[in-house]
Amino acid sequence: MKKPDTRPQNALALSLRVPEPSGRPGDAPDFSHLKLDAAGAVDRPEVSTAPFDMRDHAFRLVRVLDDDGRAVGPWNPKLDAETLRRGLKAMILTRAFDDRMHRAHRQGKTSFYMKCTGEEAVAVAQGLILSREDMGFPTYRQQGLLIARGYPLATMMNQIYSNASDPIKGRQLPIMYSARDYGFFTISGNLGTQVPQAVGWAMASAYKGDDRIAITWIGDGATAEGDFHNALTFAAVYRAPVILNIVNNQWAISSFHGIAGGLETTFASKAIGYGLPALRVDGNDFLAVWAATQWAEERARTNRGATVIELLTYRGAPHSTSDDPSRYRPADEPAKWPLGDPIMRLKQHLIALGEWSDERQTAAEAEAVEQVRAAGRESEAIGTLGQSRPSVKTMFEEVFATEDWRLVEQRREVGV
């Protein structure tokens, strides 16, 4: 006798939703889903505010610069003109460096490169506000952190070219820099792993009674990685002095932010479930990035723990030189991004203050291009990809504190 089917029956067949972006190639760009507050509309809570009492900040958008380039509202950091010019010039230099190194890849001088076009305000502002003594745990799109702090451009190029003067001696992919003296921890190639590294470093700093904090960045796509959530648990439980940035640039490689949950809620709101304070910030507004980072820094330095900051921005360039964005997004989408270009917005602000001009902008751009060219000549004189490389003997160095017999034998076999 056949056993009766006692399972409940759905009125409709079940279906699986696969999130889709608002536009594909050939479509008109559509950013109507974004929730954008007007500049100056979001209040600035006290640094001592309990995370529960500022939950709305995970859904609002901290903005300082209005459409006319004026700094308005409670988040205005009131920076002096020299600091603003320094930030603008560092962003201009970062973009010039990006453009040259992208061309270098097309010329076969390196095997790989990743640009940060449209995201320069994030790393530059945060690189300027925090000390080199603090430790940054970046992704591959925070080259502006090094450039803002004056790291030699030729040394960056040597690492990209993997030539004989590569400071990492050929042990990393191009663009995965490492510069402890500049507060730049070695870039981790496995997505998301830099976040628990940053939290652990910050916990160690607090455990030792030190005064240094950590800061880290992760893309919107990588927030779906378990490492990110593990890190938030430790950051919350131990009140680690760390700033946790989510750079929501709308696209991971070929997949849009909705695949990581960006259509259901804001990325900043992920902090709420862990009892952490969250800020959602206009990532193309240099002043807003500065102000939010300053707020989170004060919180960390006064033993109030970690802050999650979602930086709303847009990846204007391909994910990397291995990517072709024309295959998955509208061609004119970068130009339609409603929060504009971070360089042009800071330029507009300085002009409105009477501290800059179109002529000075043109001169600064030309100066940046020449500075990058000079660094390029210096680095390429040593060699580009395949023309020169670190000595073979370096692969036996700085790995083990004490060489065992196998390493000694391998070194003998190589003849070094």
Coordinates of C-alpha atoms in Angstrom, one line a residue:
M1 CA 0.0 0.0 0.0
K2 CA 1.4 3.4 -1.0
K3 CA 2.1 5.7 2.0
P4 CA 0.2 8.9 1.8
D5 CA 2.1 12.1 1.1
T6 CA 1.6 14.2 4.2
R7 CA 4.0 17.1 3.2
P8 CA 2.4 20.5 3.1
Q9 CA 1.7 21.7 -0.4
N10 CA 2.6 25.2 -1.6
A11 CA 0.0 27.1 -3.6
L12 CA 2.9 28.2 -5.8
A13 CA 6.0 26.4 -7.0
L14 CA 9.1 27.6 -5.1
S15 CA 11.5 29.8 -7.1
L16 CA 15.0 31.1 -6.4
R17 CA 15.8 34.8 -6.8
V18 CA 19.1 35.7 -8.3
P19 CA 19.8 39.5 -7.8
E20 CA 20.3 41.5 -11.0
P21 CA 21.8 44.9 -11.3
S22 CA 19.7 47.9 -12.5
G23 CA 21.5 48.0 -15.8
R24 CA 23.4 45.8 -18.2
P25 CA 25.3 46.8 -21.4
G26 CA 23.0 48.7 -23.7
D27 CA 20.7 49.9 -20.8
A28 CA 20.5 53.3 -19.4
P29 CA 22.3 53.6 -16.0
D30 CA 19.8 53.7 -13.1
F31 CA 20.8 54.7 -9.6
S32 CA 17.3 55.5 -8.4
H33 CA 17.6 52.8 -5.7
L34 CA 20.3 54.7 -3.8
K35 CA 19.2 56.5 -0.6
L36 CA 21.1 59.8 -0.7
D37 CA 20.7 62.5 2.1
A38 CA 21.3 66.1 1.2
A39 CA 24.7 67.5 2.3
G40 CA 24.6 68.6 5.9
A41 CA 21.3 66.7 6.7
V42 CA 22.7 64.0 8.9
D43 CA 23.4 64.8 12.6
R44 CA 26.8 64.1 14.2
P45 CA 26.4 62.1 17.3
E46 CA 28.8 62.4 20.2
V47 CA 31.7 59.9 20.1
S48 CA 30.4 58.4 23.3
T49 CA 27.0 57.6 21.8
A50 CA 25.9 53.9 22.3
P51 CA 25.7 52.0 19.0
F52 CA 22.0 51.2 19.7
D53 CA 21.2 54.9 19.9
M54 CA 22.7 55.7 16.5
R55 CA 21.4 52.9 14.4
D56 CA 19.9 55.3 11.9
H57 CA 23.3 56.3 10.8
A58 CA 23.8 52.9 9.2
F59 CA 21.0 53.9 6.7
R60 CA 21.6 57.7 6.3
L61 CA 24.4 59.2 4.3
V62 CA 27.0 61.6 5.8
R63 CA 27.8 64.3 3.3
V64 CA 29.6 67.7 3.7
L65 CA 30.0 69.1 0.2
D66 CA 26.8 70.4 -1.5
D67 CA 26.2 70.8 -5.2
D68 CA 27.9 74.2 -5.2
G69 CA 31.1 73.0 -3.5
R70 CA 30.3 74.5 -0.1
A71 CA 31.0 72.6 3.1
V72 CA 27.8 72.5 5.2
G73 CA 26.4 70.8 8.2
P74 CA 27.6 69.3 11.5
W75 CA 30.2 67.0 9.9
N76 CA 32.2 69.8 8.3
P77 CA 35.8 69.2 9.7
K78 CA 36.7 72.8 8.9
L79 CA 40.0 71.9 7.3
D80 CA 42.5 74.6 6.5
A81 CA 43.2 75.4 2.8
E82 CA 46.7 73.9 2.9
T83 CA 45.4 70.5 4.1
L84 CA 42.7 70.6 1.4
R85 CA 45.3 71.4 -1.3
R86 CA 47.5 68.6 0.0
G87 CA 44.6 66.2 -0.3
L88 CA 43.7 67.4 -3.8
K89 CA 47.3 67.1 -5.1
A90 CA 47.6 63.6 -3.6
M91 CA 44.4 62.5 -5.4
I92 CA 45.6 64.0 -8.6
L93 CA 49.0 62.2 -8.3
T94 CA 47.3 58.9 -7.5
R95 CA 45.2 59.1 -10.6
A96 CA 48.2 60.0 -12.7
F97 CA 50.1 57.0 -11.3
D98 CA 47.2 54.8 -12.0
D99 CA 46.9 55.9 -15.6
R100 CA 50.6 55.4 -16.3
M101 CA 50.8 52.0 -14.7
H102 CA 47.7 50.8 -16.6
R103 CA 49.4 51.9 -19.9
A104 CA 52.5 50.0 -18.7
H105 CA 50.5 46.9 -18.5
R106 CA 49.2 47.4 -22.0
Q107 CA 52.8 47.8 -23.1
G108 CA 53.8 44.5 -21.6
K109 CA 55.9 46.0 -18.8
T110 CA 54.0 44.3 -16.0
S111 CA 51.7 41.3 -15.8
F112 CA 48.9 42.9 -13.8
Y113 CA 47.5 46.2 -12.4
M114 CA 44.5 47.5 -10.5
K115 CA 43.2 51.1 -10.6
C116 CA 41.3 53.0 -8.0
T117 CA 39.8 55.6 -10.4
G118 CA 36.9 57.4 -8.6
E119 CA 37.9 56.1 -5.2
E120 CA 40.9 58.3 -4.5
A121 CA 39.2 60.3 -1.7
V122 CA 38.9 57.2 0.5
A123 CA 42.6 56.2 0.9
V124 CA 44.0 59.8 0.5
A125 CA 41.9 61.3 3.2
Q126 CA 42.3 58.4 5.6
G127 CA 46.0 58.2 4.9
L128 CA 46.5 61.9 5.8
I129 CA 44.4 61.9 9.0
L130 CA 46.0 58.8 10.6
S131 CA 49.6 58.5 11.7
R132 CA 52.2 56.3 10.1
E133 CA 52.5 54.7 13.5
D134 CA 49.0 53.3 13.2
M135 CA 48.7 50.3 10.9
G136 CA 46.7 50.1 7.8
F137 CA 45.5 46.7 6.4
P138 CA 44.5 47.7 2.8
T139 CA 43.1 46.0 -0.2
Y140 CA 44.7 46.4 -3.6
R141 CA 42.8 49.7 -4.2
Q142 CA 44.4 51.8 -1.5
Q143 CA 47.5 52.9 -3.3
G144 CA 46.5 56.5 -2.4
L145 CA 47.5 55.7 1.2
L146 CA 51.1 55.3 0.2
I147 CA 51.1 58.2 -2.3
A148 CA 49.5 60.6 0.2
R149 CA 52.2 59.8 2.7
G150 CA 55.1 60.4 0.2
Y151 CA 56.1 56.8 -0.4
P152 CA 58.6 56.8 -3.4
L153 CA 56.7 56.2 -6.7
A154 CA 59.7 54.5 -8.2
T155 CA 59.7 52.0 -5.4
M156 CA 56.0 51.2 -6.0
M157 CA 56.9 50.7 -9.7
N158 CA 59.8 48.4 -8.9
Q159 CA 57.3 46.2 -7.0
I160 CA 54.9 46.3 -9.9
Y161 CA 57.6 45.4 -12.4
S162 CA 59.1 42.7 -10.1
N163 CA 62.5 44.0 -11.0
A164 CA 65.9 43.7 -9.2
S165 CA 64.9 46.5 -6.8
D166 CA 61.5 45.1 -5.9
P167 CA 61.3 45.8 -2.1
I168 CA 59.4 42.5 -1.7
K169 CA 61.9 40.6 -3.8
G170 CA 59.4 39.1 -6.2
R171 CA 57.3 37.4 -3.4
Q172 CA 54.1 39.2 -4.2
L173 CA 51.8 39.8 -7.2
P174 CA 52.2 43.3 -8.7
I175 CA 50.4 46.0 -6.7
M176 CA 50.5 44.1 -3.5
Y177 CA 52.8 46.5 -1.7
S178 CA 54.3 46.3 1.8
A179 CA 55.6 49.3 3.7
R180 CA 55.7 49.0 7.5
D181 CA 57.3 52.4 8.0
Y182 CA 54.4 54.0 6.2
G183 CA 51.7 52.2 8.2
F184 CA 50.9 49.9 5.2
F185 CA 50.7 46.2 6.1
T186 CA 51.5 43.7 3.4
I187 CA 48.4 43.3 1.1
S188 CA 46.7 40.0 1.5
G189 CA 45.8 38.4 -1.7
N190 CA 43.0 36.2 -0.2
L191 CA 39.9 38.4 -0.2
G192 CA 38.7 39.4 3.3
T193 CA 41.6 38.1 5.3
Q194 CA 43.0 41.6 6.0
V195 CA 40.1 42.4 8.3
P196 CA 40.7 39.7 11.0
Q197 CA 44.4 40.6 10.6
A198 CA 43.6 44.2 11.4
V199 CA 41.4 43.3 14.4
G200 CA 44.0 41.0 15.8
W201 CA 46.7 43.7 15.4
A202 CA 44.5 46.2 17.2
M203 CA 43.7 43.7 20.0
A204 CA 47.5 43.2 20.4
S205 CA 48.1 46.9 20.6
A206 CA 45.4 47.3 23.3
Y207 CA 46.7 44.2 25.2
K208 CA 50.1 45.8 25.3
G209 CA 48.8 49.1 26.5
D210 CA 50.1 50.8 23.3
D211 CA 48.6 53.9 21.7
R212 CA 48.4 52.8 18.1
I213 CA 45.2 51.8 16.3
A214 CA 44.5 49.8 13.2
I215 CA 42.4 50.6 10.1
T216 CA 41.3 48.2 7.3
W217 CA 39.4 48.2 4.1
I218 CA 37.2 45.6 2.4
G219 CA 35.2 45.7 -0.8
D220 CA 31.4 45.3 -0.8
G221 CA 31.7 41.8 -2.4
A222 CA 34.1 40.5 0.1
T223 CA 31.8 41.3 3.0
A224 CA 30.1 38.0 2.1
E225 CA 33.3 36.2 3.2
G226 CA 33.3 34.5 6.6
D227 CA 36.5 36.3 7.6
F228 CA 34.7 39.6 7.6
H229 CA 32.0 38.4 10.0
N230 CA 34.5 36.6 12.3
A231 CA 36.4 39.9 12.5
L232 CA 33.4 41.9 13.5
T233 CA 32.7 39.4 16.3
F234 CA 36.2 39.8 17.8
A235 CA 36.1 43.6 17.2
A236 CA 32.9 43.9 19.1
V237 CA 33.6 41.5 22.0
Y238 CA 37.1 42.9 22.8
R239 CA 36.4 46.5 21.8
A240 CA 39.4 46.4 19.5
P241 CA 40.7 49.9 18.5
V242 CA 40.2 49.5 14.8
I243 CA 38.3 51.3 12.0
L244 CA 36.6 48.9 9.7
N245 CA 35.9 50.4 6.2
I246 CA 33.6 48.8 3.7
V247 CA 34.4 50.4 0.3
N248 CA 31.1 50.0 -1.5
N249 CA 32.2 50.7 -5.1
Q250 CA 29.1 49.0 -6.5
W251 CA 30.9 46.2 -8.3
A252 CA 33.1 43.3 -7.4
I253 CA 34.7 41.6 -10.5
S254 CA 31.8 41.2 -12.9
S255 CA 29.2 40.9 -10.0
F256 CA 27.3 43.8 -8.6
H257 CA 26.9 44.6 -4.9
G258 CA 23.5 42.9 -4.7
I259 CA 25.2 39.5 -4.8
A260 CA 26.7 40.3 -1.4
G261 CA 23.4 41.6 0.0
G262 CA 23.5 45.2 -1.1
L263 CA 19.9 45.2 -2.3
E264 CA 18.5 44.0 1.1
T265 CA 20.1 46.6 3.3
T266 CA 23.1 48.9 3.5
F267 CA 26.5 47.4 4.1
A268 CA 26.9 49.7 7.2
S269 CA 23.9 48.0 8.8
K270 CA 25.8 44.8 9.1
A271 CA 27.5 46.4 12.1
I272 CA 24.2 46.6 14.0
G273 CA 23.9 42.8 14.6
Y274 CA 27.3 42.9 16.2
G275 CA 26.6 45.8 18.5
L276 CA 29.0 48.1 16.7
P277 CA 28.5 51.7 15.7
A278 CA 28.1 52.3 11.9
L279 CA 28.4 55.3 9.6
R280 CA 27.4 55.4 6.0
V281 CA 29.4 58.0 4.2
D282 CA 29.7 59.7 0.8
G283 CA 33.0 58.2 -0.3
N284 CA 33.5 60.7 -3.1
D285 CA 33.4 63.6 -0.6
F286 CA 36.9 64.2 0.8
L287 CA 35.6 66.2 3.7
A288 CA 32.9 63.6 4.7
V289 CA 35.5 60.8 4.6
W290 CA 37.8 62.9 6.7
A291 CA 35.1 63.7 9.3
A292 CA 33.8 60.2 9.6
T293 CA 37.4 58.8 10.0
Q294 CA 38.1 61.5 12.6
W295 CA 35.0 60.4 14.6
A296 CA 36.0 56.7 14.4
E297 CA 39.6 57.5 15.3
E298 CA 38.6 59.4 18.5
R299 CA 36.3 56.5 19.4
A300 CA 39.1 54.0 19.0
R301 CA 41.7 56.1 20.9
T302 CA 39.4 56.5 23.9
N303 CA 38.8 52.8 24.4
R304 CA 35.3 52.8 22.9
G305 CA 36.2 50.2 20.3
A306 CA 35.7 49.7 16.7
T307 CA 33.5 51.6 14.1
V308 CA 32.2 50.3 10.8
I309 CA 32.2 52.8 8.0
E310 CA 30.5 52.2 4.6
L311 CA 32.1 54.4 2.0
L312 CA 29.6 54.8 -0.9
T313 CA 31.7 55.3 -4.0
Y314 CA 32.0 53.9 -7.6
R315 CA 34.6 51.9 -9.4
G316 CA 35.1 53.9 -12.5
A317 CA 37.8 51.7 -14.0
P318 CA 37.9 47.9 -14.7
H319 CA 38.2 45.7 -11.6
S320 CA 41.7 44.9 -12.9
T321 CA 43.6 44.6 -16.1
S322 CA 42.0 41.1 -16.4
D323 CA 38.5 42.6 -16.5
D324 CA 36.3 44.1 -19.2
P325 CA 33.4 46.0 -17.5
S326 CA 31.8 46.6 -20.9
R327 CA 30.6 43.0 -20.7
Y328 CA 28.4 43.5 -17.6
R329 CA 27.5 47.2 -17.0
P330 CA 26.3 50.1 -19.1
A331 CA 29.2 51.9 -20.8
D332 CA 28.3 55.4 -19.5
E333 CA 27.5 54.2 -16.0
P334 CA 30.6 55.8 -14.4
A335 CA 29.7 59.2 -15.8
K336 CA 26.2 59.0 -14.4
W337 CA 27.3 58.2 -10.9
P338 CA 25.3 60.7 -8.8
L339 CA 28.0 61.5 -6.3
G340 CA 30.4 62.7 -8.9
D341 CA 34.2 62.6 -9.1
P342 CA 36.1 63.1 -5.8
I343 CA 38.9 65.2 -7.5
M344 CA 36.5 67.5 -9.2
R345 CA 34.4 68.0 -6.1
L346 CA 37.4 69.0 -3.9
K347 CA 38.6 71.2 -6.7
Q348 CA 35.2 72.9 -6.8
H349 CA 35.3 73.4 -3.0
L350 CA 38.8 75.0 -3.1
I351 CA 37.8 77.3 -5.9
A352 CA 34.6 78.3 -4.0
L353 CA 36.9 79.2 -1.0
G354 CA 39.1 81.3 -3.3
E355 CA 42.1 79.0 -2.6
W356 CA 42.4 77.3 -6.1
S357 CA 41.7 77.9 -9.7
D358 CA 41.3 76.1 -13.1
E359 CA 44.8 77.2 -13.9
R360 CA 46.3 75.8 -10.7
Q361 CA 44.4 72.6 -11.4
T362 CA 45.9 72.3 -14.9
A363 CA 49.4 73.0 -13.5
A364 CA 48.9 70.4 -10.7
E365 CA 47.8 67.8 -13.2
A366 CA 50.8 68.5 -15.4
E367 CA 53.2 68.4 -12.4
A368 CA 51.7 65.0 -11.3
V369 CA 52.2 63.5 -14.8
E370 CA 55.8 64.7 -14.9
Q371 CA 56.5 63.4 -11.4
V372 CA 55.1 60.0 -12.4
R373 CA 57.2 60.0 -15.7
A374 CA 60.3 60.8 -13.7
A375 CA 59.7 57.9 -11.4
G376 CA 59.0 55.7 -14.4
R377 CA 62.3 56.5 -16.0
E378 CA 64.1 55.7 -12.7
S379 CA 62.3 52.4 -12.3
E380 CA 62.4 51.3 -15.9
A381 CA 66.2 51.9 -16.0
I382 CA 66.4 49.0 -13.5
G383 CA 64.1 46.9 -15.7
T384 CA 60.5 46.0 -16.3
L385 CA 58.9 42.6 -16.3
G386 CA 61.4 40.0 -17.4
Q387 CA 64.2 42.5 -18.0
S388 CA 65.6 42.2 -14.5
R389 CA 64.5 40.3 -11.3
P390 CA 65.6 39.9 -7.7
S391 CA 68.5 37.7 -7.1
V392 CA 67.7 34.0 -6.8
K393 CA 69.4 33.8 -3.4
T394 CA 66.7 36.1 -1.9
M395 CA 64.2 33.2 -2.0
F396 CA 66.2 31.5 0.8
E397 CA 66.3 34.6 2.9
E398 CA 63.9 36.1 5.5
V399 CA 61.7 33.0 5.6
F400 CA 63.1 30.8 8.4
A401 CA 64.9 32.2 11.5
T402 CA 67.2 29.2 11.3
E403 CA 67.9 27.2 8.2
D404 CA 67.5 23.5 8.4
W405 CA 69.5 21.0 6.4
R406 CA 66.9 20.9 3.5
L407 CA 67.2 24.6 3.0
V408 CA 71.0 24.5 3.1
E409 CA 70.9 21.7 0.5
Q410 CA 68.5 23.5 -1.8
R411 CA 70.7 26.6 -1.6
R412 CA 73.8 24.5 -2.5
E413 CA 72.0 22.9 -5.4
V414 CA 71.1 26.4 -6.8
G415 CA 74.6 27.5 -6.3
V416 CA 73.9 30.5 -4.1

